Amino acid sequence: MHYLITFTTYGSWLHGDERGSRSRALGPVSPNRGWVLSEQKRLRAAPFRLDGRTMSLVRDAIVAIASRRAWLLIALHVRPCHVHLVAAAEAAGIAVLRAAKAAASTSLNRHMGAVAPRWTRYGHVAELRGRAAVERAIAYVLDQQGARTAWYAAR
């Protein structure tokens, strides 16, 4: 199965954010400043953002775990506050998401020491059905996120 997987850094992309967000219960969420302010008050730690060095660490960790787990990593883009990847794997999408976040955390811990949360609790997994869906996801990940930061493409 092919997947488009997205996860965000802790506290950087809250429900109601003007860029759009997703709720596990509600699906897509419209911008809502009140919801953002409410979530900011509940944060247990400062928001976490990746810089150039840490984005590269996250990219390299995900490339490595994909190789170890025999996933076909097709596209990956690590941004300051979120990560997108397109992969084909026999594993369930949620397992790919969890392994990618764990590998990224392990790498960051090794280089920076353990700190309060780095990632939001969940993420988003979309199953991609058909070659056209995979191609659209690749274009989204690599070409529709602004200037490329830490990225990987299998091509």
PDB file of C-alpha atoms in Angstrom, residues 18-125:
ATOM      1  CA  GLU A  18      -5.207  29.584   9.772  1.00  0.00           C
ATOM      2  CA  ARG A  19      -3.188  27.178   7.566  1.00  0.00           C
ATOM      3  CA  GLY A  20      -5.856  24.542   8.163  1.00  0.00           C
ATOM      4  CA  SER A  21      -5.784  21.567  10.501  1.00  0.00           C
ATOM      5  CA  ARG A  22      -7.365  18.176  11.068  1.00  0.00           C
ATOM      6  CA  SER A  23      -9.171  16.764  14.060  1.00  0.00           C
ATOM      7  CA  ARG A  24      -9.370  13.012  14.576  1.00  0.00           C
ATOM      8  CA  ALA A  25     -13.045  13.419  15.470  1.00  0.00           C
ATOM      9  CA  LEU A  26     -14.058  16.181  13.050  1.00  0.00           C
ATOM     10  CA  GLY A  27     -11.730  15.812  10.052  1.00  0.00           C
ATOM     11  CA  PRO A  28     -10.699  19.105   8.411  1.00  0.00           C
ATOM     12  CA  VAL A  29     -11.029  22.100  10.751  1.00  0.00           C
ATOM     13  CA  SER A  30     -11.679  25.663   9.591  1.00  0.00           C
ATOM     14  CA  PRO A  31      -9.573  28.511  10.992  1.00  0.00           C
ATOM     15  CA  ASN A  32     -10.726  29.366  14.513  1.00  0.00           C
ATOM     16  CA  ARG A  33      -8.636  31.786  16.597  1.00  0.00           C
ATOM     17  CA  GLY A  34     -10.506  30.880  19.795  1.00  0.00           C
ATOM     18  CA  TRP A  35      -9.633  27.200  19.396  1.00  0.00           C
ATOM     19  CA  VAL A  36      -5.967  28.074  18.785  1.00  0.00           C
ATOM     20  CA  LEU A  37      -5.850  30.224  21.954  1.00  0.00           C
ATOM     21  CA  SER A  38      -7.497  27.448  23.972  1.00  0.00           C
ATOM     22  CA  GLU A  39      -4.958  24.891  22.748  1.00  0.00           C
ATOM     23  CA  GLN A  40      -2.036  27.251  23.422  1.00  0.00           C
ATOM     24  CA  LYS A  41      -3.105  27.439  27.083  1.00  0.00           C
ATOM     25  CA  ARG A  42      -3.047  23.632  27.343  1.00  0.00           C
ATOM     26  CA  LEU A  43       0.481  23.151  25.981  1.00  0.00           C
ATOM     27  CA  ARG A  44       2.729  21.311  28.453  1.00  0.00           C
ATOM     28  CA  ALA A  45       5.922  22.707  26.908  1.00  0.00           C
ATOM     29  CA  ALA A  46       7.100  25.380  24.501  1.00  0.00           C
ATOM     30  CA  PRO A  47       6.386  24.762  20.817  1.00  0.00           C
ATOM     31  CA  PHE A  48       9.176  22.858  19.060  1.00  0.00           C
ATOM     32  CA  ARG A  49      10.538  23.883  15.660  1.00  0.00           C
ATOM     33  CA  LEU A  50      13.211  22.291  13.530  1.00  0.00           C
ATOM     34  CA  ASP A  51      16.163  24.249  12.154  1.00  0.00           C
ATOM     35  CA  GLY A  52      18.436  23.378   9.222  1.00  0.00           C
ATOM     36  CA  ARG A  53      20.569  20.940  11.222  1.00  0.00           C
ATOM     37  CA  THR A  54      17.664  19.197  12.933  1.00  0.00           C
ATOM     38  CA  MET A  55      15.656  18.972   9.697  1.00  0.00           C
ATOM     39  CA  SER A  56      18.605  17.108   8.162  1.00  0.00           C
ATOM     40  CA  LEU A  57      18.804  14.788  11.189  1.00  0.00           C
ATOM     41  CA  VAL A  58      15.102  13.969  10.855  1.00  0.00           C
ATOM     42  CA  ARG A  59      15.434  13.379   7.094  1.00  0.00           C
ATOM     43  CA  ASP A  60      18.411  11.053   7.540  1.00  0.00           C
ATOM     44  CA  ALA A  61      16.682   9.115  10.336  1.00  0.00           C
ATOM     45  CA  ILE A  62      13.563   8.530   8.235  1.00  0.00           C
ATOM     46  CA  VAL A  63      15.595   7.490   5.184  1.00  0.00           C
ATOM     47  CA  ALA A  64      17.482   5.011   7.406  1.00  0.00           C
ATOM     48  CA  ILE A  65      14.378   3.504   9.053  1.00  0.00           C
ATOM     49  CA  ALA A  66      12.722   3.140   5.642  1.00  0.00           C
ATOM     50  CA  SER A  67      15.734   1.182   4.425  1.00  0.00           C
ATOM     51  CA  ARG A  68      15.837  -1.021   7.553  1.00  0.00           C
ATOM     52  CA  ARG A  69      12.098  -1.747   7.375  1.00  0.00           C
ATOM     53  CA  ALA A  70      12.156  -2.306   3.581  1.00  0.00           C
ATOM     54  CA  TRP A  71       9.691   0.492   2.853  1.00  0.00           C
ATOM     55  CA  LEU A  72       9.944   2.157  -0.518  1.00  0.00           C
ATOM     56  CA  LEU A  73      10.463   5.777   0.491  1.00  0.00           C
ATOM     57  CA  ILE A  74       9.365   7.738  -2.556  1.00  0.00           C
ATOM     58  CA  ALA A  75       9.398  11.333  -1.315  1.00  0.00           C
ATOM     59  CA  LEU A  76      10.175  13.071   1.961  1.00  0.00           C
ATOM     60  CA  HIS A  77      10.177  16.734   2.914  1.00  0.00           C
ATOM     61  CA  VAL A  78      11.073  17.920   6.409  1.00  0.00           C
ATOM     62  CA  ARG A  79       9.902  21.458   7.159  1.00  0.00           C
ATOM     63  CA  PRO A  80      10.446  23.557  10.310  1.00  0.00           C
ATOM     64  CA  CYS A  81       7.075  22.549  11.762  1.00  0.00           C
ATOM     65  CA  HIS A  82       5.994  19.418   9.889  1.00  0.00           C
ATOM     66  CA  VAL A  83       7.094  16.356   7.945  1.00  0.00           C
ATOM     67  CA  HIS A  84       5.519  14.855   4.818  1.00  0.00           C
ATOM     68  CA  LEU A  85       6.463  11.505   3.346  1.00  0.00           C
ATOM     69  CA  VAL A  86       5.192   9.265   0.581  1.00  0.00           C
ATOM     70  CA  ALA A  87       6.057   5.609   1.030  1.00  0.00           C
ATOM     71  CA  ALA A  88       5.008   2.144  -0.050  1.00  0.00           C
ATOM     72  CA  ALA A  89       5.032  -0.444   2.714  1.00  0.00           C
ATOM     73  CA  GLU A  90       3.461  -3.748   3.626  1.00  0.00           C
ATOM     74  CA  ALA A  91       3.040  -2.392   7.147  1.00  0.00           C
ATOM     75  CA  ALA A  92      -0.069  -0.469   8.138  1.00  0.00           C
ATOM     76  CA  GLY A  93       0.199   3.279   7.589  1.00  0.00           C
ATOM     77  CA  ILE A  94      -0.045   4.005  11.313  1.00  0.00           C
ATOM     78  CA  ALA A  95       2.946   1.707  11.908  1.00  0.00           C
ATOM     79  CA  VAL A  96       4.952   3.636   9.305  1.00  0.00           C
ATOM     80  CA  LEU A  97       3.960   6.925  10.968  1.00  0.00           C
ATOM     81  CA  ARG A  98       4.954   5.714  14.438  1.00  0.00           C
ATOM     82  CA  ALA A  99       8.267   4.266  13.252  1.00  0.00           C
ATOM     83  CA  ALA A 100       9.165   7.458  11.360  1.00  0.00           C
ATOM     84  CA  LYS A 101       8.428   9.624  14.413  1.00  0.00           C
ATOM     85  CA  ALA A 102      10.336   7.261  16.716  1.00  0.00           C
ATOM     86  CA  ALA A 103      13.383   7.180  14.432  1.00  0.00           C
ATOM     87  CA  ALA A 104      13.363  10.971  14.143  1.00  0.00           C
ATOM     88  CA  SER A 105      13.070  11.332  17.929  1.00  0.00           C
ATOM     89  CA  THR A 106      15.894   8.878  18.572  1.00  0.00           C
ATOM     90  CA  SER A 107      18.174  10.788  16.222  1.00  0.00           C
ATOM     91  CA  LEU A 108      17.281  14.150  17.752  1.00  0.00           C
ATOM     92  CA  ASN A 109      17.775  12.769  21.281  1.00  0.00           C
ATOM     93  CA  ARG A 110      21.185  11.409  20.319  1.00  0.00           C
ATOM     94  CA  HIS A 111      22.322  14.779  18.960  1.00  0.00           C
ATOM     95  CA  MET A 112      20.477  17.221  21.228  1.00  0.00           C
ATOM     96  CA  GLY A 113      19.562  15.312  24.355  1.00  0.00           C
ATOM     97  CA  ALA A 114      16.031  14.449  25.355  1.00  0.00           C
ATOM     98  CA  VAL A 115      13.663  17.387  25.720  1.00  0.00           C
ATOM     99  CA  ALA A 116       9.938  17.778  26.258  1.00  0.00           C
ATOM    100  CA  PRO A 117       7.717  16.710  23.370  1.00  0.00           C
ATOM    101  CA  ARG A 118       8.952  17.144  19.829  1.00  0.00           C
ATOM    102  CA  TRP A 119       5.912  15.858  17.919  1.00  0.00           C
ATOM    103  CA  THR A 120       2.175  16.176  18.174  1.00  0.00           C
ATOM    104  CA  ARG A 121       0.483  13.083  19.541  1.00  0.00           C
ATOM    105  CA  TYR A 122      -0.908  11.828  16.259  1.00  0.00           C
ATOM    106  CA  GLY A 123      -0.396  12.495  12.582  1.00  0.00           C
ATOM    107  CA  HIS A 124      -2.296  11.945   9.378  1.00  0.00           C
ATOM    108  CA  VAL A 125      -2.114   8.843   7.192  1.00  0.00           C
TER     109      VAL A 125
END
